[in-house]
Amino acid sequence: MERQVFNFSAGPAMMPAAVLERAKDEIRSVGGIGMSVMEISHRSRHFAAILEGAEQGLRDLLQVPDNFRVLFLQGGASLQFSMIPMNFIAPGETADYIITGFWGRKALAEARRCGDINVIYDSTADGCKTTPEQSDLNINPDARYLHYVANETIEGVEFKYDVDGMGVPVVCDMSSNIMSKPINWDKYAVVYNGAQKNIGPSGIAVVFMRDDMFDRIRGEHHTLLDYRAIRDNDSMANTPNTWAIYMVGLVCDWLKDQGGVEAMEQRNIEKAALLYNAIDNSDGYFTGHAARNVRSNMNVSFHLPTPELDAQFCREAESIGLDGLAGHRSLGGVRASIYNAMPRQGVESLVDFMHDFAQKNG
Ligand code: PMP
């Protein structure tokens, strides 16, 4: 038996052990058909059942309303940064963007290729530690949509409420907190995510799109860049990432066994509190990045007194099986990503290590 490693990587991230075991058991013969999921046609009835199962799993867990379509695409969340403005903004039209971190800025840069974008909140100058209040937002009624990132993965800043578009359709990147809690669908027109954090392996993005949004698409687009074509071809306008879709189905089965996203939310709150308490009770040895009221339950970003100690902390943590803790290259420091698959025991081990490290090096 290999030693236990807790993987705190931001994504691709830790997968539930039970999911990996099941994938291993089924690798040569998925559903007892004598063939691997990686070798069957995406047009086969076997794969049709897998695709349907993955979609149904997501629908059941997130209680997706019937008037939303579930689309599986490639190109990660980053392609959505482009597809959204390409599909929804015609020349001369605008959209509103809220910027609370690195990924919001990436989305904005792509949107600016398509139109004149209004940035209605930007915390970049203050290091992206906050989110706006609803009352801070001056939403332009002519905006084709309002875009924001629910959880900024690098800064560890998470919205604690659903932004109201005040009549403007809200498009939300939930890459790093989807499945961590229920979604209030009344507030959203489009929700999207790259799967490799809380939903499956990399190589797949899941887009939930309200039916009326397809009628708001402007102009004609290349087939694979047009949401209507993806919808009309049931996410198989070309060969999809069959393996990743299969894995999404397994993660959904596992989540159901765990009691669903409501149960997960409770566990996630508790896991995050363990880490934030360790930071807050360290007499200033560890400093959290996000403002307290918007601390992410998924990505806990903090730093030690010096960059050298940050690096030493990550090195020593890795040597005892606490992996993937180095902060993103843009921010430095330490980041513990504690998605659904991270057991409480992993977080407790990290808290113990933080305590020991501060004692020795404080
Ligand atoms: N949005 C967020 C919030 C992310 O965390 C990431 C990836 N870390 C992305 C977008 C980009 O995702 P991808 O690599 O799947 O394109």
mmCIF file of C-alpha atoms in Angstrom, residues 13-195:
data_model
loop_
_atom_site.group_PDB
_atom_site.id
_atom_site.type_symbol
_atom_site.label_atom_id
_atom_site.label_comp_id
_atom_site.label_asym_id
_atom_site.label_seq_id
_atom_site.Cartn_x
_atom_site.Cartn_y
_atom_site.Cartn_z
ATOM 1 C CA ALA A 13 -7.539 18.231 -7.774
ATOM 2 C CA MET A 14 -8.042 15.348 -5.410
ATOM 3 C CA MET A 15 -10.631 12.821 -6.563
ATOM 4 C CA PRO A 16 -12.663 10.724 -4.129
ATOM 5 C CA ALA A 17 -10.768 7.481 -3.471
ATOM 6 C CA ALA A 18 -13.971 5.475 -3.996
ATOM 7 C CA VAL A 19 -14.382 7.002 -7.465
ATOM 8 C CA LEU A 20 -10.832 6.080 -8.474
ATOM 9 C CA GLU A 21 -11.349 2.535 -7.183
ATOM 10 C CA ARG A 22 -14.544 2.159 -9.154
ATOM 11 C CA ALA A 23 -12.917 3.525 -12.304
ATOM 12 C CA LYS A 24 -10.114 1.009 -11.794
ATOM 13 C CA ASP A 25 -12.571 -1.851 -11.408
ATOM 14 C CA GLU A 26 -14.422 -0.816 -14.562
ATOM 15 C CA ILE A 27 -11.444 0.157 -16.695
ATOM 16 C CA ARG A 28 -11.530 -2.936 -18.920
ATOM 17 C CA SER A 29 -15.282 -3.419 -18.951
ATOM 18 C CA VAL A 30 -17.614 -0.543 -18.247
ATOM 19 C CA GLY A 31 -21.029 -1.689 -17.070
ATOM 20 C CA GLY A 32 -19.996 -5.293 -17.767
ATOM 21 C CA ILE A 33 -19.979 -4.869 -21.575
ATOM 22 C CA GLY A 34 -16.451 -6.209 -22.064
ATOM 23 C CA MET A 35 -15.087 -2.912 -23.419
ATOM 24 C CA SER A 36 -13.498 0.125 -21.828
ATOM 25 C CA VAL A 37 -15.301 3.448 -21.794
ATOM 26 C CA MET A 38 -12.246 4.738 -23.677
ATOM 27 C CA GLU A 39 -12.823 2.403 -26.620
ATOM 28 C CA ILE A 40 -16.566 2.510 -27.213
ATOM 29 C CA SER A 41 -18.128 4.805 -29.780
ATOM 30 C CA HIS A 42 -19.618 8.001 -28.489
ATOM 31 C CA ARG A 43 -22.596 7.084 -30.709
ATOM 32 C CA SER A 44 -23.075 3.705 -29.053
ATOM 33 C CA ARG A 45 -26.048 2.999 -26.803
ATOM 34 C CA HIS A 46 -23.549 2.221 -24.050
ATOM 35 C CA PHE A 47 -22.122 5.718 -24.155
ATOM 36 C CA ALA A 48 -25.573 7.269 -24.552
ATOM 37 C CA ALA A 49 -26.453 5.733 -21.184
ATOM 38 C CA ILE A 50 -23.242 7.100 -19.622
ATOM 39 C CA LEU A 51 -23.884 10.604 -20.955
ATOM 40 C CA GLU A 52 -27.466 10.539 -19.791
ATOM 41 C CA GLY A 53 -26.382 9.252 -16.392
ATOM 42 C CA ALA A 54 -23.831 12.042 -15.953
ATOM 43 C CA GLU A 55 -26.361 14.693 -16.903
ATOM 44 C CA GLN A 56 -29.019 13.196 -14.655
ATOM 45 C CA GLY A 57 -26.551 12.991 -11.792
ATOM 46 C CA LEU A 58 -25.821 16.706 -12.101
ATOM 47 C CA ARG A 59 -29.500 17.528 -12.447
ATOM 48 C CA ASP A 60 -30.444 15.515 -9.374
ATOM 49 C CA LEU A 61 -27.676 16.835 -7.162
ATOM 50 C CA LEU A 62 -27.990 20.485 -8.126
ATOM 51 C CA GLN A 63 -31.765 20.388 -8.679
ATOM 52 C CA VAL A 64 -31.318 21.931 -12.091
ATOM 53 C CA PRO A 65 -34.674 23.268 -13.330
ATOM 54 C CA ASP A 66 -36.169 21.768 -16.504
ATOM 55 C CA ASN A 67 -35.718 25.040 -18.386
ATOM 56 C CA PHE A 68 -31.918 24.747 -18.176
ATOM 57 C CA ARG A 69 -29.878 22.695 -20.646
ATOM 58 C CA VAL A 70 -26.760 20.860 -19.518
ATOM 59 C CA LEU A 71 -23.947 21.031 -22.070
ATOM 60 C CA PHE A 72 -20.582 19.258 -21.988
ATOM 61 C CA LEU A 73 -17.839 21.059 -23.869
ATOM 62 C CA GLN A 74 -14.097 20.950 -24.240
ATOM 63 C CA GLY A 75 -11.691 23.847 -23.920
ATOM 64 C CA GLY A 76 -12.145 24.197 -20.166
ATOM 65 C CA ALA A 77 -13.647 27.175 -18.444
ATOM 66 C CA SER A 78 -11.275 29.346 -20.466
ATOM 67 C CA LEU A 79 -13.079 28.654 -23.725
ATOM 68 C CA GLN A 80 -16.247 29.850 -22.019
ATOM 69 C CA PHE A 81 -14.485 33.168 -21.382
ATOM 70 C CA SER A 82 -14.544 33.500 -25.193
ATOM 71 C CA MET A 83 -17.747 31.705 -26.170
ATOM 72 C CA ILE A 84 -19.925 33.761 -23.877
ATOM 73 C CA PRO A 85 -19.073 37.142 -25.399
ATOM 74 C CA MET A 86 -18.881 35.680 -28.914
ATOM 75 C CA ASN A 87 -22.401 34.314 -28.615
ATOM 76 C CA PHE A 88 -24.069 37.094 -26.666
ATOM 77 C CA ILE A 89 -22.493 40.382 -27.753
ATOM 78 C CA ALA A 90 -22.941 41.780 -31.258
ATOM 79 C CA PRO A 91 -20.752 44.694 -32.444
ATOM 80 C CA GLY A 92 -21.768 47.850 -30.608
ATOM 81 C CA GLU A 93 -23.298 45.966 -27.675
ATOM 82 C CA THR A 94 -22.002 45.760 -24.137
ATOM 83 C CA ALA A 95 -21.811 43.530 -21.093
ATOM 84 C CA ASP A 96 -21.029 44.188 -17.423
ATOM 85 C CA TYR A 97 -18.166 42.441 -15.614
ATOM 86 C CA ILE A 98 -17.411 42.222 -11.909
ATOM 87 C CA ILE A 99 -13.718 41.648 -11.216
ATOM 88 C CA THR A 100 -12.746 40.057 -7.920
ATOM 89 C CA GLY A 101 -9.633 38.169 -8.992
ATOM 90 C CA PHE A 102 -7.346 36.623 -11.572
ATOM 91 C CA TRP A 103 -9.980 34.574 -13.422
ATOM 92 C CA GLY A 104 -12.398 37.452 -13.715
ATOM 93 C CA ARG A 105 -9.631 39.459 -15.369
ATOM 94 C CA LYS A 106 -8.965 36.609 -17.790
ATOM 95 C CA ALA A 107 -12.646 36.491 -18.694
ATOM 96 C CA LEU A 108 -12.688 40.260 -19.158
ATOM 97 C CA ALA A 109 -9.691 40.208 -21.505
ATOM 98 C CA GLU A 110 -11.498 37.793 -23.825
ATOM 99 C CA ALA A 111 -14.786 39.688 -23.655
ATOM 100 C CA ARG A 112 -13.015 42.906 -24.649
ATOM 101 C CA ARG A 113 -12.228 41.300 -28.002
ATOM 102 C CA CYS A 114 -15.984 41.280 -28.702
ATOM 103 C CA GLY A 115 -17.350 44.539 -27.360
ATOM 104 C CA ASP A 116 -17.176 47.525 -25.130
ATOM 105 C CA ILE A 117 -17.282 46.006 -21.646
ATOM 106 C CA ASN A 118 -18.255 47.892 -18.496
ATOM 107 C CA VAL A 119 -16.339 46.907 -15.414
ATOM 108 C CA ILE A 120 -18.787 47.686 -12.625
ATOM 109 C CA TYR A 121 -16.565 46.547 -9.753
ATOM 110 C CA ASP A 122 -12.842 45.838 -9.639
ATOM 111 C CA SER A 123 -10.890 44.998 -6.509
ATOM 112 C CA THR A 124 -7.568 44.557 -8.348
ATOM 113 C CA ALA A 125 -5.994 47.727 -6.919
ATOM 114 C CA ASP A 126 -6.579 46.399 -3.383
ATOM 115 C CA GLY A 127 -5.198 42.945 -4.144
ATOM 116 C CA CYS A 128 -8.556 41.243 -4.730
ATOM 117 C CA LYS A 129 -9.571 40.542 -1.153
ATOM 118 C CA THR A 130 -13.217 41.559 -1.281
ATOM 119 C CA THR A 131 -16.488 41.174 -3.135
ATOM 120 C CA PRO A 132 -18.958 44.003 -3.727
ATOM 121 C CA GLU A 133 -22.242 44.440 -1.900
ATOM 122 C CA GLN A 134 -25.249 44.252 -4.163
ATOM 123 C CA SER A 135 -25.812 47.946 -3.457
ATOM 124 C CA ASP A 136 -22.321 48.785 -4.797
ATOM 125 C CA LEU A 137 -23.283 47.511 -8.228
ATOM 126 C CA ASN A 138 -24.483 49.942 -10.817
ATOM 127 C CA ILE A 139 -25.744 47.496 -13.418
ATOM 128 C CA ASN A 140 -26.137 48.892 -16.908
ATOM 129 C CA PRO A 141 -29.672 48.004 -18.085
ATOM 130 C CA ASP A 142 -28.397 47.713 -21.663
ATOM 131 C CA ALA A 143 -25.798 45.106 -20.754
ATOM 132 C CA ARG A 144 -26.390 41.879 -22.662
ATOM 133 C CA TYR A 145 -25.338 40.023 -19.531
ATOM 134 C CA LEU A 146 -23.547 40.444 -16.207
ATOM 135 C CA HIS A 147 -20.525 38.207 -15.610
ATOM 136 C CA TYR A 148 -18.845 37.311 -12.361
ATOM 137 C CA VAL A 149 -16.726 34.569 -10.816
ATOM 138 C CA ALA A 150 -18.427 33.018 -7.791
ATOM 139 C CA ASN A 151 -15.197 31.821 -6.228
ATOM 140 C CA GLU A 152 -11.825 33.227 -7.185
ATOM 141 C CA THR A 153 -9.626 30.152 -6.947
ATOM 142 C CA ILE A 154 -6.291 31.935 -6.547
ATOM 143 C CA GLU A 155 -7.190 34.667 -4.084
ATOM 144 C CA GLY A 156 -9.639 32.438 -2.174
ATOM 145 C CA VAL A 157 -12.428 35.012 -2.338
ATOM 146 C CA GLU A 158 -15.998 33.721 -2.537
ATOM 147 C CA PHE A 159 -19.291 35.546 -2.979
ATOM 148 C CA LYS A 160 -21.550 34.821 -0.008
ATOM 149 C CA TYR A 161 -24.697 35.771 -1.885
ATOM 150 C CA ASP A 162 -26.058 35.443 -5.416
ATOM 151 C CA VAL A 163 -25.665 38.669 -7.359
ATOM 152 C CA ASP A 164 -28.964 39.974 -8.690
ATOM 153 C CA GLY A 165 -28.726 41.093 -12.324
ATOM 154 C CA MET A 166 -31.721 43.453 -11.860
ATOM 155 C CA GLY A 167 -33.199 42.128 -15.095
ATOM 156 C CA VAL A 168 -29.865 41.601 -16.866
ATOM 157 C CA PRO A 169 -29.050 37.863 -17.329
ATOM 158 C CA VAL A 170 -26.368 36.720 -14.921
ATOM 159 C CA VAL A 171 -23.552 34.529 -16.259
ATOM 160 C CA CYS A 172 -21.432 32.961 -13.538
ATOM 161 C CA ASP A 173 -18.142 31.074 -13.519
ATOM 162 C CA MET A 174 -18.524 28.508 -10.726
ATOM 163 C CA SER A 175 -15.456 26.484 -11.682
ATOM 164 C CA SER A 176 -14.102 26.205 -8.189
ATOM 165 C CA ASN A 177 -17.206 26.025 -6.016
ATOM 166 C CA ILE A 178 -19.763 24.150 -8.103
ATOM 167 C CA MET A 179 -21.120 21.125 -6.208
ATOM 168 C CA SER A 180 -19.864 22.552 -2.905
ATOM 169 C CA LYS A 181 -23.380 23.808 -2.061
ATOM 170 C CA PRO A 182 -26.827 24.118 -3.680
ATOM 171 C CA ILE A 183 -27.368 26.684 -6.451
ATOM 172 C CA ASN A 184 -30.159 29.251 -6.364
ATOM 173 C CA TRP A 185 -31.118 28.920 -10.040
ATOM 174 C CA ASP A 186 -33.571 31.838 -9.947
ATOM 175 C CA LYS A 187 -30.577 34.179 -10.019
ATOM 176 C CA TYR A 188 -28.720 32.716 -12.999
ATOM 177 C CA ALA A 189 -29.062 32.494 -16.762
ATOM 178 C CA VAL A 190 -25.780 30.662 -17.382
ATOM 179 C CA VAL A 191 -23.557 28.784 -14.937
ATOM 180 C CA TYR A 192 -20.343 27.223 -16.173
ATOM 181 C CA ASN A 193 -17.289 25.495 -14.833
ATOM 182 C CA GLY A 194 -14.147 23.609 -15.739
ATOM 183 C CA ALA A 195 -14.659 20.168 -14.221
#
